[in-house]
Amino acid sequence: MSLKAKFTEHPASVGESYREHFVMASGFSLVMLKAAFCCGVHAILPFAFEKTGSDCITELYDRMVTNRNRVEAEKRAASESTAEAA
């Protein structure tokens, strides 16, 4: 596998360029860092950030499912247009 393929195979599998994937993954990382910080504080101060960790997980899940659905819809549309052209 070429070096370029190592950097582009996974992003392409989710319908993104390397740059788009970098931005999305970085955004996920920031939300996870926020969740980790808030959960750590919550461990010490149970009254603080009571729902922040679970809210972050819900946000990330929603973003992933929305992106996955978009990619699947684009693949279906491309395959349908290919079938129609044949």
PDB file with SEQRES, HELIX, SHEET and CRYST1 records, atoms N, CA, C and O in Angstrom:
SEQRES   1 A   86  MET SER LEU LYS ALA LYS PHE THR GLU HIS PRO ALA SER          
SEQRES   2 A   86  VAL GLY GLU SER TYR ARG GLU HIS PHE VAL MET ALA SER          
SEQRES   3 A   86  GLY PHE SER LEU VAL MET LEU LYS ALA ALA PHE CYS CYS          
SEQRES   4 A   86  GLY VAL HIS ALA ILE LEU PRO PHE ALA PHE GLU LYS THR          
SEQRES   5 A   86  GLY SER ASP CYS ILE THR GLU LEU TYR ASP ARG MET VAL          
SEQRES   6 A   86  THR ASN ARG ASN ARG VAL GLU ALA GLU LYS ARG ALA ALA          
SEQRES   7 A   86  SER GLU SER THR ALA GLU ALA ALA                              
HELIX    1 AA1 LEU A    3  SER A   13  1                                  11    
HELIX    2 AA2 TYR A   18  ILE A   44  1                                  27    
HELIX    3 AA3 THR A   52  ALA A   85  1                                  34    
CRYST1    1.000    1.000    1.000  90.00  90.00  90.00 P 1           1          
ATOM      1  N   MET A   1       0.854  -1.180   0.000  1.00  0.00           N  
ATOM      2  CA  MET A   1       0.000   0.000   0.000  1.00  0.00           C  
ATOM      3  C   MET A   1       0.895   1.237   0.000  1.00  0.00           C  
ATOM      4  O   MET A   1       1.837   1.341   0.786  1.00  0.00           O  
ATOM      5  N   SER A   2       0.586   2.159  -0.885  1.00  0.00           N  
ATOM      6  CA  SER A   2       1.396   3.371  -0.979  1.00  0.00           C  
ATOM      7  C   SER A   2       1.161   4.272   0.227  1.00  0.00           C  
ATOM      8  O   SER A   2       0.156   4.151   0.927  1.00  0.00           O  
ATOM      9  N   LEU A   3       2.090   5.159   0.450  1.00  0.00           N  
ATOM     10  CA  LEU A   3       1.967   6.100   1.560  1.00  0.00           C  
ATOM     11  C   LEU A   3       0.728   6.977   1.387  1.00  0.00           C  
ATOM     12  O   LEU A   3       0.012   7.239   2.354  1.00  0.00           O  
ATOM     13  N   LYS A   4       0.474   7.431   0.157  1.00  0.00           N  
ATOM     14  CA  LYS A   4      -0.700   8.267  -0.090  1.00  0.00           C  
ATOM     15  C   LYS A   4      -1.983   7.506   0.250  1.00  0.00           C  
ATOM     16  O   LYS A   4      -2.899   8.064   0.852  1.00  0.00           O  
ATOM     17  N   ALA A   5      -2.044   6.233  -0.138  1.00  0.00           N  
ATOM     18  CA  ALA A   5      -3.234   5.420   0.147  1.00  0.00           C  
ATOM     19  C   ALA A   5      -3.464   5.282   1.649  1.00  0.00           C  
ATOM     20  O   ALA A   5      -4.608   5.259   2.104  1.00  0.00           O  
ATOM     21  N   LYS A   6      -2.384   5.192   2.414  1.00  0.00           N  
ATOM     22  CA  LYS A   6      -2.523   5.083   3.870  1.00  0.00           C  
ATOM     23  C   LYS A   6      -3.217   6.313   4.455  1.00  0.00           C  
ATOM     24  O   LYS A   6      -3.928   6.219   5.456  1.00  0.00           O  
ATOM     25  N   PHE A   7      -3.005   7.454   3.825  1.00  0.00           N  
ATOM     26  CA  PHE A   7      -3.600   8.697   4.321  1.00  0.00           C  
ATOM     27  C   PHE A   7      -4.976   8.974   3.732  1.00  0.00           C  
ATOM     28  O   PHE A   7      -5.720   9.790   4.277  1.00  0.00           O  
ATOM     29  N   THR A   8      -5.331   8.319   2.639  1.00  0.00           N  
ATOM     30  CA  THR A   8      -6.582   8.658   1.958  1.00  0.00           C  
ATOM     31  C   THR A   8      -7.634   7.558   1.950  1.00  0.00           C  
ATOM     32  O   THR A   8      -8.807   7.838   1.703  1.00  0.00           O  
ATOM     33  N   GLU A   9      -7.246   6.319   2.213  1.00  0.00           N  
ATOM     34  CA  GLU A   9      -8.190   5.203   2.123  1.00  0.00           C  
ATOM     35  C   GLU A   9      -9.354   5.349   3.091  1.00  0.00           C  
ATOM     36  O   GLU A   9     -10.511   5.305   2.674  1.00  0.00           O  
ATOM     37  N   HIS A  10      -9.069   5.520   4.361  1.00  0.00           N  
ATOM     38  CA  HIS A  10     -10.161   5.645   5.343  1.00  0.00           C  
ATOM     39  C   HIS A  10     -10.999   6.899   5.108  1.00  0.00           C  
ATOM     40  O   HIS A  10     -12.225   6.794   5.076  1.00  0.00           O  
ATOM     41  N   PRO A  11     -10.400   8.080   4.940  1.00  0.00           N  
ATOM     42  CA  PRO A  11     -11.241   9.246   4.668  1.00  0.00           C  
ATOM     43  C   PRO A  11     -12.171   9.028   3.459  1.00  0.00           C  
ATOM     44  O   PRO A  11     -13.336   9.423   3.495  1.00  0.00           O  
ATOM     45  N   ALA A  12     -11.658   8.407   2.404  1.00  0.00           N  
ATOM     46  CA  ALA A  12     -12.491   8.144   1.224  1.00  0.00           C  
ATOM     47  C   ALA A  12     -13.635   7.198   1.562  1.00  0.00           C  
ATOM     48  O   ALA A  12     -14.726   7.325   1.005  1.00  0.00           O  
ATOM     49  N   SER A  13     -13.402   6.251   2.468  1.00  0.00           N  
ATOM     50  CA  SER A  13     -14.444   5.292   2.833  1.00  0.00           C  
ATOM     51  C   SER A  13     -15.609   5.941   3.564  1.00  0.00           C  
ATOM     52  O   SER A  13     -16.703   5.379   3.612  1.00  0.00           O  
ATOM     53  N   VAL A  14     -15.383   7.114   4.132  1.00  0.00           N  
ATOM     54  CA  VAL A  14     -16.462   7.849   4.802  1.00  0.00           C  
ATOM     55  C   VAL A  14     -16.864   9.095   4.026  1.00  0.00           C  
ATOM     56  O   VAL A  14     -17.525   9.990   4.553  1.00  0.00           O  
ATOM     57  N   GLY A  15     -16.450   9.136   2.755  1.00  0.00           N  
ATOM     58  CA  GLY A  15     -16.887  10.214   1.864  1.00  0.00           C  
ATOM     59  C   GLY A  15     -16.203  11.545   2.102  1.00  0.00           C  
ATOM     60  O   GLY A  15     -16.802  12.597   1.877  1.00  0.00           O  
ATOM     61  N   GLU A  16     -14.963  11.515   2.551  1.00  0.00           N  
ATOM     62  CA  GLU A  16     -14.241  12.757   2.842  1.00  0.00           C  
ATOM     63  C   GLU A  16     -12.862  12.739   2.198  1.00  0.00           C  
ATOM     64  O   GLU A  16     -12.285  11.683   1.942  1.00  0.00           O  
ATOM     65  N   SER A  17     -12.358  13.931   1.948  1.00  0.00           N  
ATOM     66  CA  SER A  17     -10.957  14.057   1.547  1.00  0.00           C  
ATOM     67  C   SER A  17     -10.114  13.981   2.825  1.00  0.00           C  
ATOM     68  O   SER A  17     -10.647  13.990   3.934  1.00  0.00           O  
ATOM     69  N   TYR A  18      -8.792  13.906   2.649  1.00  0.00           N  
ATOM     70  CA  TYR A  18      -7.924  13.888   3.827  1.00  0.00           C  
ATOM     71  C   TYR A  18      -8.161  15.141   4.674  1.00  0.00           C  
ATOM     72  O   TYR A  18      -8.286  15.062   5.897  1.00  0.00           O  
ATOM     73  N   ARG A  19      -8.222  16.290   4.010  1.00  0.00           N  
ATOM     74  CA  ARG A  19      -8.410  17.565   4.733  1.00  0.00           C  
ATOM     75  C   ARG A  19      -9.746  17.602   5.469  1.00  0.00           C  
ATOM     76  O   ARG A  19      -9.806  18.006   6.630  1.00  0.00           O  
ATOM     77  N   GLU A  20     -10.827  17.177   4.789  1.00  0.00           N  
ATOM     78  CA  GLU A  20     -12.140  17.158   5.436  1.00  0.00           C  
ATOM     79  C   GLU A  20     -12.130  16.223   6.646  1.00  0.00           C  
ATOM     80  O   GLU A  20     -12.688  16.542   7.696  1.00  0.00           O  
ATOM     81  N   HIS A  21     -11.494  15.076   6.483  1.00  0.00           N  
ATOM     82  CA  HIS A  21     -11.421  14.117   7.583  1.00  0.00           C  
ATOM     83  C   HIS A  21     -10.610  14.681   8.748  1.00  0.00           C  
ATOM     84  O   HIS A  21     -10.970  14.491   9.910  1.00  0.00           O  
ATOM     85  N   PHE A  22      -9.529  15.365   8.438  1.00  0.00           N  
ATOM     86  CA  PHE A  22      -8.704  15.988   9.474  1.00  0.00           C  
ATOM     87  C   PHE A  22      -9.533  16.972  10.292  1.00  0.00           C  
ATOM     88  O   PHE A  22      -9.467  16.978  11.521  1.00  0.00           O  
ATOM     89  N   VAL A  23     -10.315  17.804   9.603  1.00  0.00           N  
ATOM     90  CA  VAL A  23     -11.142  18.801  10.295  1.00  0.00           C  
ATOM     91  C   VAL A  23     -12.199  18.106  11.160  1.00  0.00           C  
ATOM     92  O   VAL A  23     -12.396  18.475  12.318  1.00  0.00           O  
ATOM     93  N   MET A  24     -12.881  17.097  10.594  1.00  0.00           N  
ATOM     94  CA  MET A  24     -13.917  16.384  11.355  1.00  0.00           C  
ATOM     95  C   MET A  24     -13.315  15.674  12.566  1.00  0.00           C  
ATOM     96  O   MET A  24     -13.834  15.787  13.677  1.00  0.00           O  
ATOM     97  N   ALA A  25     -12.229  14.949  12.352  1.00  0.00           N  
ATOM     98  CA  ALA A  25     -11.606  14.202  13.451  1.00  0.00           C  
ATOM     99  C   ALA A  25     -11.066  15.145  14.526  1.00  0.00           C  
ATOM    100  O   ALA A  25     -11.140  14.842  15.716  1.00  0.00           O  
ATOM    101  N   SER A  26     -10.526  16.280  14.106  1.00  0.00           N  
ATOM    102  CA  SER A  26     -10.040  17.264  15.080  1.00  0.00           C  
ATOM    103  C   SER A  26     -11.191  17.812  15.911  1.00  0.00           C  
ATOM    104  O   SER A  26     -11.058  18.011  17.118  1.00  0.00           O  
ATOM    105  N   GLY A  27     -12.323  18.054  15.256  1.00  0.00           N  
ATOM    106  CA  GLY A  27     -13.510  18.529  15.978  1.00  0.00           C  
ATOM    107  C   GLY A  27     -13.977  17.501  17.001  1.00  0.00           C  
ATOM    108  O   GLY A  27     -14.322  17.849  18.131  1.00  0.00           O  
ATOM    109  N   PHE A  28     -13.987  16.229  16.596  1.00  0.00           N  
ATOM    110  CA  PHE A  28     -14.359  15.161  17.527  1.00  0.00           C  
ATOM    111  C   PHE A  28     -13.395  15.137  18.704  1.00  0.00           C  
ATOM    112  O   PHE A  28     -13.805  14.978  19.854  1.00  0.00           O  
ATOM    113  N   SER A  29     -12.120  15.296  18.409  1.00  0.00           N  
ATOM    114  CA  SER A  29     -11.095  15.280  19.458  1.00  0.00           C  
ATOM    115  C   SER A  29     -11.344  16.388  20.481  1.00  0.00           C  
ATOM    116  O   SER A  29     -11.229  16.161  21.685  1.00  0.00           O  
ATOM    117  N   LEU A  30     -11.678  17.567  20.008  1.00  0.00           N  
ATOM    118  CA  LEU A  30     -11.923  18.687  20.924  1.00  0.00           C  
ATOM    119  C   LEU A  30     -13.138  18.414  21.813  1.00  0.00           C  
ATOM    120  O   LEU A  30     -13.118  18.704  23.010  1.00  0.00           O  
ATOM    121  N   VAL A  31     -14.186  17.858  21.223  1.00  0.00           N  
ATOM    122  CA  VAL A  31     -15.374  17.532  22.031  1.00  0.00           C  
ATOM    123  C   VAL A  31     -15.019  16.464  23.064  1.00  0.00           C  
ATOM    124  O   VAL A  31     -15.477  16.525  24.205  1.00  0.00           O  
ATOM    125  N   MET A  32     -14.203  15.486  22.666  1.00  0.00           N  
ATOM    126  CA  MET A  32     -13.801  14.436  23.609  1.00  0.00           C  
ATOM    127  C   MET A  32     -12.927  14.994  24.729  1.00  0.00           C  
ATOM    128  O   MET A  32     -13.050  14.574  25.880  1.00  0.00           O  
ATOM    129  N   LEU A  33     -12.052  15.932  24.399  1.00  0.00           N  
ATOM    130  CA  LEU A  33     -11.229  16.563  25.439  1.00  0.00           C  
ATOM    131  C   LEU A  33     -12.105  17.332  26.428  1.00  0.00           C  
ATOM    132  O   LEU A  33     -11.881  17.285  27.638  1.00  0.00           O  
ATOM    133  N   LYS A  34     -13.099  18.037  25.903  1.00  0.00           N  
ATOM    134  CA  LYS A  34     -14.043  18.765  26.764  1.00  0.00           C  
ATOM    135  C   LYS A  34     -14.763  17.776  27.682  1.00  0.00           C  
ATOM    136  O   LYS A  34     -14.889  18.013  28.883  1.00  0.00           O  
ATOM    137  N   ALA A  35     -15.239  16.654  27.100  1.00  0.00           N  
ATOM    138  CA  ALA A  35     -15.961  15.652  27.888  1.00  0.00           C  
ATOM    139  C   ALA A  35     -15.051  15.055  28.959  1.00  0.00           C  
ATOM    140  O   ALA A  35     -15.469  14.870  30.102  1.00  0.00           O  
ATOM    141  N   ALA A  36     -13.809  14.756  28.587  1.00  0.00           N  
ATOM    142  CA  ALA A  36     -12.868  14.173  29.556  1.00  0.00           C  
ATOM    143  C   ALA A  36     -12.616  15.135  30.714  1.00  0.00           C  
ATOM    144  O   ALA A  36     -12.607  14.731  31.876  1.00  0.00           O  
ATOM    145  N   PHE A  37     -12.416  16.392  30.391  1.00  0.00           N  
ATOM    146  CA  PHE A  37     -12.187  17.394  31.439  1.00  0.00           C  
ATOM    147  C   PHE A  37     -13.395  17.480  32.370  1.00  0.00           C  
ATOM    148  O   PHE A  37     -13.257  17.441  33.592  1.00  0.00           O  
ATOM    149  N   CYS A  38     -14.585  17.596  31.770  1.00  0.00           N  
ATOM    150  CA  CYS A  38     -15.793  17.747  32.580  1.00  0.00           C  
ATOM    151  C   CYS A  38     -16.066  16.509  33.421  1.00  0.00           C  
ATOM    152  O   CYS A  38     -16.507  16.620  34.565  1.00  0.00           O  
ATOM    153  N   CYS A  39     -15.805  15.324  32.860  1.00  0.00           N  
ATOM    154  CA  CYS A  39     -15.994  14.085  33.633  1.00  0.00           C  
ATOM    155  C   CYS A  39     -14.997  13.996  34.783  1.00  0.00           C  
ATOM    156  O   CYS A  39     -15.336  13.514  35.864  1.00  0.00           O  
ATOM    157  N   GLY A  40     -13.768  14.456  34.556  1.00  0.00           N  
ATOM    158  CA  GLY A  40     -12.773  14.477  35.621  1.00  0.00           C  
ATOM    159  C   GLY A  40     -13.182  15.398  36.757  1.00  0.00           C  
ATOM    160  O   GLY A  40     -13.066  15.043  37.929  1.00  0.00           O  
ATOM    161  N   VAL A  41     -13.660  16.584  36.401  1.00  0.00           N  
ATOM    162  CA  VAL A  41     -14.133  17.520  37.433  1.00  0.00           C  
ATOM    163  C   VAL A  41     -15.345  16.924  38.139  1.00  0.00           C  
ATOM    164  O   VAL A  41     -15.462  17.018  39.361  1.00  0.00           O  
ATOM    165  N   HIS A  42     -16.240  16.317  37.379  1.00  0.00           N  
ATOM    166  CA  HIS A  42     -17.445  15.713  37.949  1.00  0.00           C  
ATOM    167  C   HIS A  42     -17.087  14.597  38.948  1.00  0.00           C  
ATOM    168  O   HIS A  42     -17.788  14.406  39.942  1.00  0.00           O  
ATOM    169  N   ALA A  43     -16.017  13.879  38.685  1.00  0.00           N  
ATOM    170  CA  ALA A  43     -15.587  12.815  39.606  1.00  0.00           C  
ATOM    171  C   ALA A  43     -15.241  13.382  40.976  1.00  0.00           C  
ATOM    172  O   ALA A  43     -15.483  12.744  42.000  1.00  0.00           O  
ATOM    173  N   ILE A  44     -14.672  14.584  40.987  1.00  0.00           N  
ATOM    174  CA  ILE A  44     -14.274  15.227  42.243  1.00  0.00           C  
ATOM    175  C   ILE A  44     -15.427  16.018  42.842  1.00  0.00           C  
ATOM    176  O   ILE A  44     -15.645  16.004  44.054  1.00  0.00           O  
ATOM    177  N   LEU A  45     -16.165  16.709  41.972  1.00  0.00           N  
ATOM    178  CA  LEU A  45     -17.288  17.550  42.392  1.00  0.00           C  
ATOM    179  C   LEU A  45     -18.561  17.023  41.725  1.00  0.00           C  
ATOM    180  O   LEU A  45     -18.933  17.503  40.654  1.00  0.00           O  
ATOM    181  N   PRO A  46     -19.230  16.050  42.335  1.00  0.00           N  
ATOM    182  CA  PRO A  46     -20.372  15.399  41.689  1.00  0.00           C  
ATOM    183  C   PRO A  46     -21.494  16.336  41.247  1.00  0.00           C  
ATOM    184  O   PRO A  46     -22.286  15.979  40.374  1.00  0.00           O  
ATOM    185  N   PHE A  47     -21.570  17.502  41.825  1.00  0.00           N  
ATOM    186  CA  PHE A  47     -22.613  18.457  41.469  1.00  0.00           C  
ATOM    187  C   PHE A  47     -22.262  19.260  40.220  1.00  0.00           C  
ATOM    188  O   PHE A  47     -23.114  19.959  39.670  1.00  0.00           O  
ATOM    189  N   ALA A  48     -21.003  19.163  39.767  1.00  0.00           N  
ATOM    190  CA  ALA A  48     -20.560  19.924  38.592  1.00  0.00           C  
ATOM    191  C   ALA A  48     -20.645  19.051  37.340  1.00  0.00           C  
ATOM    192  O   ALA A  48     -20.355  17.855  37.388  1.00  0.00           O  
ATOM    193  N   PHE A  49     -21.034  19.639  36.252  1.00  0.00           N  
ATOM    194  CA  PHE A  49     -21.059  18.965  34.946  1.00  0.00           C  
ATOM    195  C   PHE A  49     -21.820  17.636  34.994  1.00  0.00           C  
ATOM    196  O   PHE A  49     -21.336  16.622  34.492  1.00  0.00           O  
ATOM    197  N   GLU A  50     -22.998  17.647  35.592  1.00  0.00           N  
ATOM    198  CA  GLU A  50     -23.757  16.411  35.786  1.00  0.00           C  
ATOM    199  C   GLU A  50     -24.138  15.722  34.478  1.00  0.00           C  
ATOM    200  O   GLU A  50     -24.216  14.494  34.434  1.00  0.00           O  
ATOM    201  N   LYS A  51     -24.375  16.485  33.416  1.00  0.00           N  
ATOM    202  CA  LYS A  51     -24.816  15.885  32.155  1.00  0.00           C  
ATOM    203  C   LYS A  51     -23.870  16.170  30.992  1.00  0.00           C  
ATOM    204  O   LYS A  51     -24.118  15.718  29.874  1.00  0.00           O  
ATOM    205  N   THR A  52     -22.809  16.900  31.234  1.00  0.00           N  
ATOM    206  CA  THR A  52     -21.947  17.341  30.145  1.00  0.00           C  
ATOM    207  C   THR A  52     -21.318  16.181  29.390  1.00  0.00           C  
ATOM    208  O   THR A  52     -21.291  16.193  28.160  1.00  0.00           O  
ATOM    209  N   GLY A  53     -20.817  15.189  30.094  1.00  0.00           N  
ATOM    210  CA  GLY A  53     -20.191  14.036  29.434  1.00  0.00           C  
ATOM    211  C   GLY A  53     -21.166  13.313  28.525  1.00  0.00           C  
ATOM    212  O   GLY A  53     -20.847  13.028  27.371  1.00  0.00           O  
ATOM    213  N   SER A  54     -22.353  13.015  29.035  1.00  0.00           N  
ATOM    214  CA  SER A  54     -23.342  12.314  28.206  1.00  0.00           C  
ATOM    215  C   SER A  54     -23.848  13.194  27.072  1.00  0.00           C  
ATOM    216  O   SER A  54     -24.155  12.692  25.991  1.00  0.00           O  
ATOM    217  N   ASP A  55     -23.938  14.499  27.304  1.00  0.00           N  
ATOM    218  CA  ASP A  55     -24.332  15.413  26.217  1.00  0.00           C  
ATOM    219  C   ASP A  55     -23.292  15.402  25.096  1.00  0.00           C  
ATOM    220  O   ASP A  55     -23.647  15.435  23.917  1.00  0.00           O  
ATOM    221  N   CYS A  56     -22.016  15.356  25.462  1.00  0.00           N  
ATOM    222  CA  CYS A  56     -20.942  15.310  24.455  1.00  0.00           C  
ATOM    223  C   CYS A  56     -21.012  14.016  23.654  1.00  0.00           C  
ATOM    224  O   CYS A  56     -20.848  14.036  22.434  1.00  0.00           O  
ATOM    225  N   ILE A  57     -21.254  12.898  24.322  1.00  0.00           N  
ATOM    226  CA  ILE A  57     -21.366  11.615  23.629  1.00  0.00           C  
ATOM    227  C   ILE A  57     -22.546  11.637  22.661  1.00  0.00           C  
ATOM    228  O   ILE A  57     -22.427  11.168  21.529  1.00  0.00           O  
ATOM    229  N   THR A  58     -23.670  12.171  23.093  1.00  0.00           N  
ATOM    230  CA  THR A  58     -24.848  12.270  22.234  1.00  0.00           C  
ATOM    231  C   THR A  58     -24.551  13.135  21.014  1.00  0.00           C  
ATOM    232  O   THR A  58     -24.937  12.788  19.898  1.00  0.00           O  
ATOM    233  N   GLU A  59     -23.870  14.257  21.220  1.00  0.00           N  
ATOM    234  CA  GLU A  59     -23.510  15.147  20.115  1.00  0.00           C  
ATOM    235  C   GLU A  59     -22.624  14.427  19.104  1.00  0.00           C  
ATOM    236  O   GLU A  59     -22.862  14.507  17.899  1.00  0.00           O  
ATOM    237  N   LEU A  60     -21.609  13.728  19.588  1.00  0.00           N  
ATOM    238  CA  LEU A  60     -20.701  13.018  18.688  1.00  0.00           C  
ATOM    239  C   LEU A  60     -21.426  11.911  17.932  1.00  0.00           C  
ATOM    240  O   LEU A  60     -21.214  11.734  16.732  1.00  0.00           O  
ATOM    241  N   TYR A  61     -22.267  11.180  18.617  1.00  0.00           N  
ATOM    242  CA  TYR A  61     -23.025  10.112  17.966  1.00  0.00           C  
ATOM    243  C   TYR A  61     -23.910  10.688  16.858  1.00  0.00           C  
ATOM    244  O   TYR A  61     -23.951  10.162  15.746  1.00  0.00           O  
ATOM    245  N   ASP A  62     -24.614  11.769  17.177  1.00  0.00           N  
ATOM    246  CA  ASP A  62     -25.487  12.396  16.178  1.00  0.00           C  
ATOM    247  C   ASP A  62     -24.685  12.861  14.961  1.00  0.00           C  
ATOM    248  O   ASP A  62     -25.126  12.686  13.826  1.00  0.00           O  
ATOM    249  N   ARG A  63     -23.520  13.448  15.191  1.00  0.00           N  
ATOM    250  CA  ARG A  63     -22.679  13.901  14.081  1.00  0.00           C  
ATOM    251  C   ARG A  63     -22.209  12.726  13.236  1.00  0.00           C  
ATOM    252  O   ARG A  63     -22.186  12.814  12.008  1.00  0.00           O  
ATOM    253  N   MET A  64     -21.834  11.624  13.884  1.00  0.00           N  
ATOM    254  CA  MET A  64     -21.369  10.451  13.143  1.00  0.00           C  
ATOM    255  C   MET A  64     -22.492   9.836  12.320  1.00  0.00           C  
ATOM    256  O   MET A  64     -22.292   9.500  11.152  1.00  0.00           O  
ATOM    257  N   VAL A  65     -23.671   9.686  12.917  1.00  0.00           N  
ATOM    258  CA  VAL A  65     -24.794   9.078  12.214  1.00  0.00           C  
ATOM    259  C   VAL A  65     -25.231   9.968  11.055  1.00  0.00           C  
ATOM    260  O   VAL A  65     -25.524   9.468   9.969  1.00  0.00           O  
ATOM    261  N   THR A  66     -25.276  11.272  11.272  1.00  0.00           N  
ATOM    262  CA  THR A  66     -25.649  12.191  10.198  1.00  0.00           C  
ATOM    263  C   THR A  66     -24.676  12.065   9.040  1.00  0.00           C  
ATOM    264  O   THR A  66     -25.101  11.997   7.887  1.00  0.00           O  
ATOM    265  N   ASN A  67     -23.383  12.034   9.318  1.00  0.00           N  
ATOM    266  CA  ASN A  67     -22.370  11.913   8.265  1.00  0.00           C  
ATOM    267  C   ASN A  67     -22.474  10.552   7.586  1.00  0.00           C  
ATOM    268  O   ASN A  67     -22.380  10.467   6.362  1.00  0.00           O  
ATOM    269  N   ARG A  68     -22.667   9.485   8.365  1.00  0.00           N  
ATOM    270  CA  ARG A  68     -22.777   8.135   7.801  1.00  0.00           C  
ATOM    271  C   ARG A  68     -23.991   8.059   6.872  1.00  0.00           C  
ATOM    272  O   ARG A  68     -23.902   7.490   5.784  1.00  0.00           O  
ATOM    273  N   ASN A  69     -25.120   8.627   7.293  1.00  0.00           N  
ATOM    274  CA  ASN A  69     -26.324   8.609   6.463  1.00  0.00           C  
ATOM    275  C   ASN A  69     -26.116   9.386   5.171  1.00  0.00           C  
ATOM    276  O   ASN A  69     -26.597   8.980   4.113  1.00  0.00           O  
ATOM    277  N   ARG A  70     -25.398  10.506   5.255  1.00  0.00           N  
ATOM    278  CA  ARG A  70     -25.115  11.309   4.063  1.00  0.00           C  
ATOM    279  C   ARG A  70     -24.266  10.515   3.089  1.00  0.00           C  
ATOM    280  O   ARG A  70     -24.546  10.501   1.891  1.00  0.00           O  
ATOM    281  N   VAL A  71     -23.243   9.861   3.585  1.00  0.00           N  
ATOM    282  CA  VAL A  71     -22.346   9.078   2.730  1.00  0.00           C  
ATOM    283  C   VAL A  71     -23.106   7.923   2.090  1.00  0.00           C  
ATOM    284  O   VAL A  71     -22.954   7.675   0.894  1.00  0.00           O  
ATOM    285  N   GLU A  72     -23.922   7.212   2.866  1.00  0.00           N  
ATOM    286  CA  GLU A  72     -24.688   6.095   2.321  1.00  0.00           C  
ATOM    287  C   GLU A  72     -25.672   6.566   1.258  1.00  0.00           C  
ATOM    288  O   GLU A  72     -25.846   5.896   0.240  1.00  0.00           O  
ATOM    289  N   ALA A  73     -26.322   7.712   1.479  1.00  0.00           N  
ATOM    290  CA  ALA A  73     -27.255   8.255   0.494  1.00  0.00           C  
ATOM    291  C   ALA A  73     -26.525   8.625  -0.794  1.00  0.00           C  
ATOM    292  O   ALA A  73     -27.033   8.382  -1.889  1.00  0.00           O  
ATOM    293  N   GLU A  74     -25.339   9.212  -0.668  1.00  0.00           N  
ATOM    294  CA  GLU A  74     -24.560   9.568  -1.850  1.00  0.00           C  
ATOM    295  C   GLU A  74     -24.142   8.317  -2.623  1.00  0.00           C  
ATOM    296  O   GLU A  74     -24.172   8.308  -3.854  1.00  0.00           O  
ATOM    297  N   LYS A  75     -23.750   7.259  -1.903  1.00  0.00           N  
ATOM    298  CA  LYS A  75     -23.358   6.009  -2.567  1.00  0.00           C  
ATOM    299  C   LYS A  75     -24.545   5.385  -3.291  1.00  0.00           C  
ATOM    300  O   LYS A  75     -24.409   4.905  -4.416  1.00  0.00           O  
ATOM    301  N   ARG A  76     -25.727   5.393  -2.634  1.00  0.00           N  
ATOM    302  CA  ARG A  76     -26.932   4.852  -3.273  1.00  0.00           C  
ATOM    303  C   ARG A  76     -27.269   5.632  -4.535  1.00  0.00           C  
ATOM    304  O   ARG A  76     -27.578   5.041  -5.570  1.00  0.00           O  
ATOM    305  N   ALA A  77     -27.211   6.961  -4.453  1.00  0.00           N  
ATOM    306  CA  ALA A  77     -27.531   7.800  -5.609  1.00  0.00           C  
ATOM    307  C   ALA A  77     -26.553   7.540  -6.754  1.00  0.00           C  
ATOM    308  O   ALA A  77     -26.960   7.476  -7.914  1.00  0.00           O  
ATOM    309  N   ALA A  78     -25.279   7.390  -6.437  1.00  0.00           N  
ATOM    310  CA  ALA A  78     -24.271   7.132  -7.469  1.00  0.00           C  
ATOM    311  C   ALA A  78     -24.504   5.775  -8.107  1.00  0.00           C  
ATOM    312  O   ALA A  78     -24.383   5.632  -9.324  1.00  0.00           O  
ATOM    313  N   SER A  79     -24.838   4.779  -7.298  1.00  0.00           N  
ATOM    314  CA  SER A  79     -25.067   3.445  -7.847  1.00  0.00           C  
ATOM    315  C   SER A  79     -26.339   3.408  -8.681  1.00  0.00           C  
ATOM    316  O   SER A  79     -26.386   2.711  -9.695  1.00  0.00           O  
ATOM    317  N   GLU A  80     -27.376   4.148  -8.275  1.00  0.00           N  
ATOM    318  CA  GLU A  80     -28.609   4.204  -9.052  1.00  0.00           C  
ATOM    319  C   GLU A  80     -28.398   4.901 -10.393  1.00  0.00           C  
ATOM    320  O   GLU A  80     -28.928   4.468 -11.415  1.00  0.00           O  
ATOM    321  N   SER A  81     -27.621   5.981 -10.382  1.00  0.00           N  
ATOM    322  CA  SER A  81     -27.375   6.681 -11.638  1.00  0.00           C  
ATOM    323  C   SER A  81     -26.508   5.848 -12.572  1.00  0.00           C  
ATOM    324  O   SER A  81     -26.654   5.928 -13.792  1.00  0.00           O  
ATOM    325  N   THR A  82     -25.600   5.044 -12.004  1.00  0.00           N  
ATOM    326  CA  THR A  82     -24.788   4.136 -12.817  1.00  0.00           C  
ATOM    327  C   THR A  82     -25.664   3.055 -13.434  1.00  0.00           C  
ATOM    328  O   THR A  82     -25.500   2.709 -14.604  1.00  0.00           O  
ATOM    329  N   ALA A  83     -26.593   2.522 -12.646  1.00  0.00           N  
ATOM    330  CA  ALA A  83     -27.492   1.470 -13.133  1.00  0.00           C  
ATOM    331  C   ALA A  83     -28.410   2.012 -14.218  1.00  0.00           C  
ATOM    332  O   ALA A  83     -28.700   1.314 -15.190  1.00  0.00           O  
ATOM    333  N   GLU A  84     -28.868   3.241 -14.064  1.00  0.00           N  
ATOM    334  CA  GLU A  84     -29.733   3.860 -15.068  1.00  0.00           C  
ATOM    335  C   GLU A  84     -28.991   4.119 -16.362  1.00  0.00           C  
ATOM    336  O   GLU A  84     -29.567   4.009 -17.445  1.00  0.00           O  
ATOM    337  N   ALA A  85     -27.736   4.458 -16.262  1.00  0.00           N  
ATOM    338  CA  ALA A  85     -26.922   4.746 -17.438  1.00  0.00           C  
ATOM    339  C   ALA A  85     -26.625   3.473 -18.234  1.00  0.00           C  
ATOM    340  O   ALA A  85     -26.360   3.534 -19.434  1.00  0.00           O  
ATOM    341  N   ALA A  86     -26.670   2.327 -17.564  1.00  0.00           N  
ATOM    342  CA  ALA A  86     -26.319   1.057 -18.233  1.00  0.00           C  
ATOM    343  C   ALA A  86     -27.433   0.504 -19.078  1.00  0.00           C  
ATOM    344  O   ALA A  86     -27.276  -0.551 -19.693  1.00  0.00           O  
TER     345      ALA A  86                                                      
END                                                                             
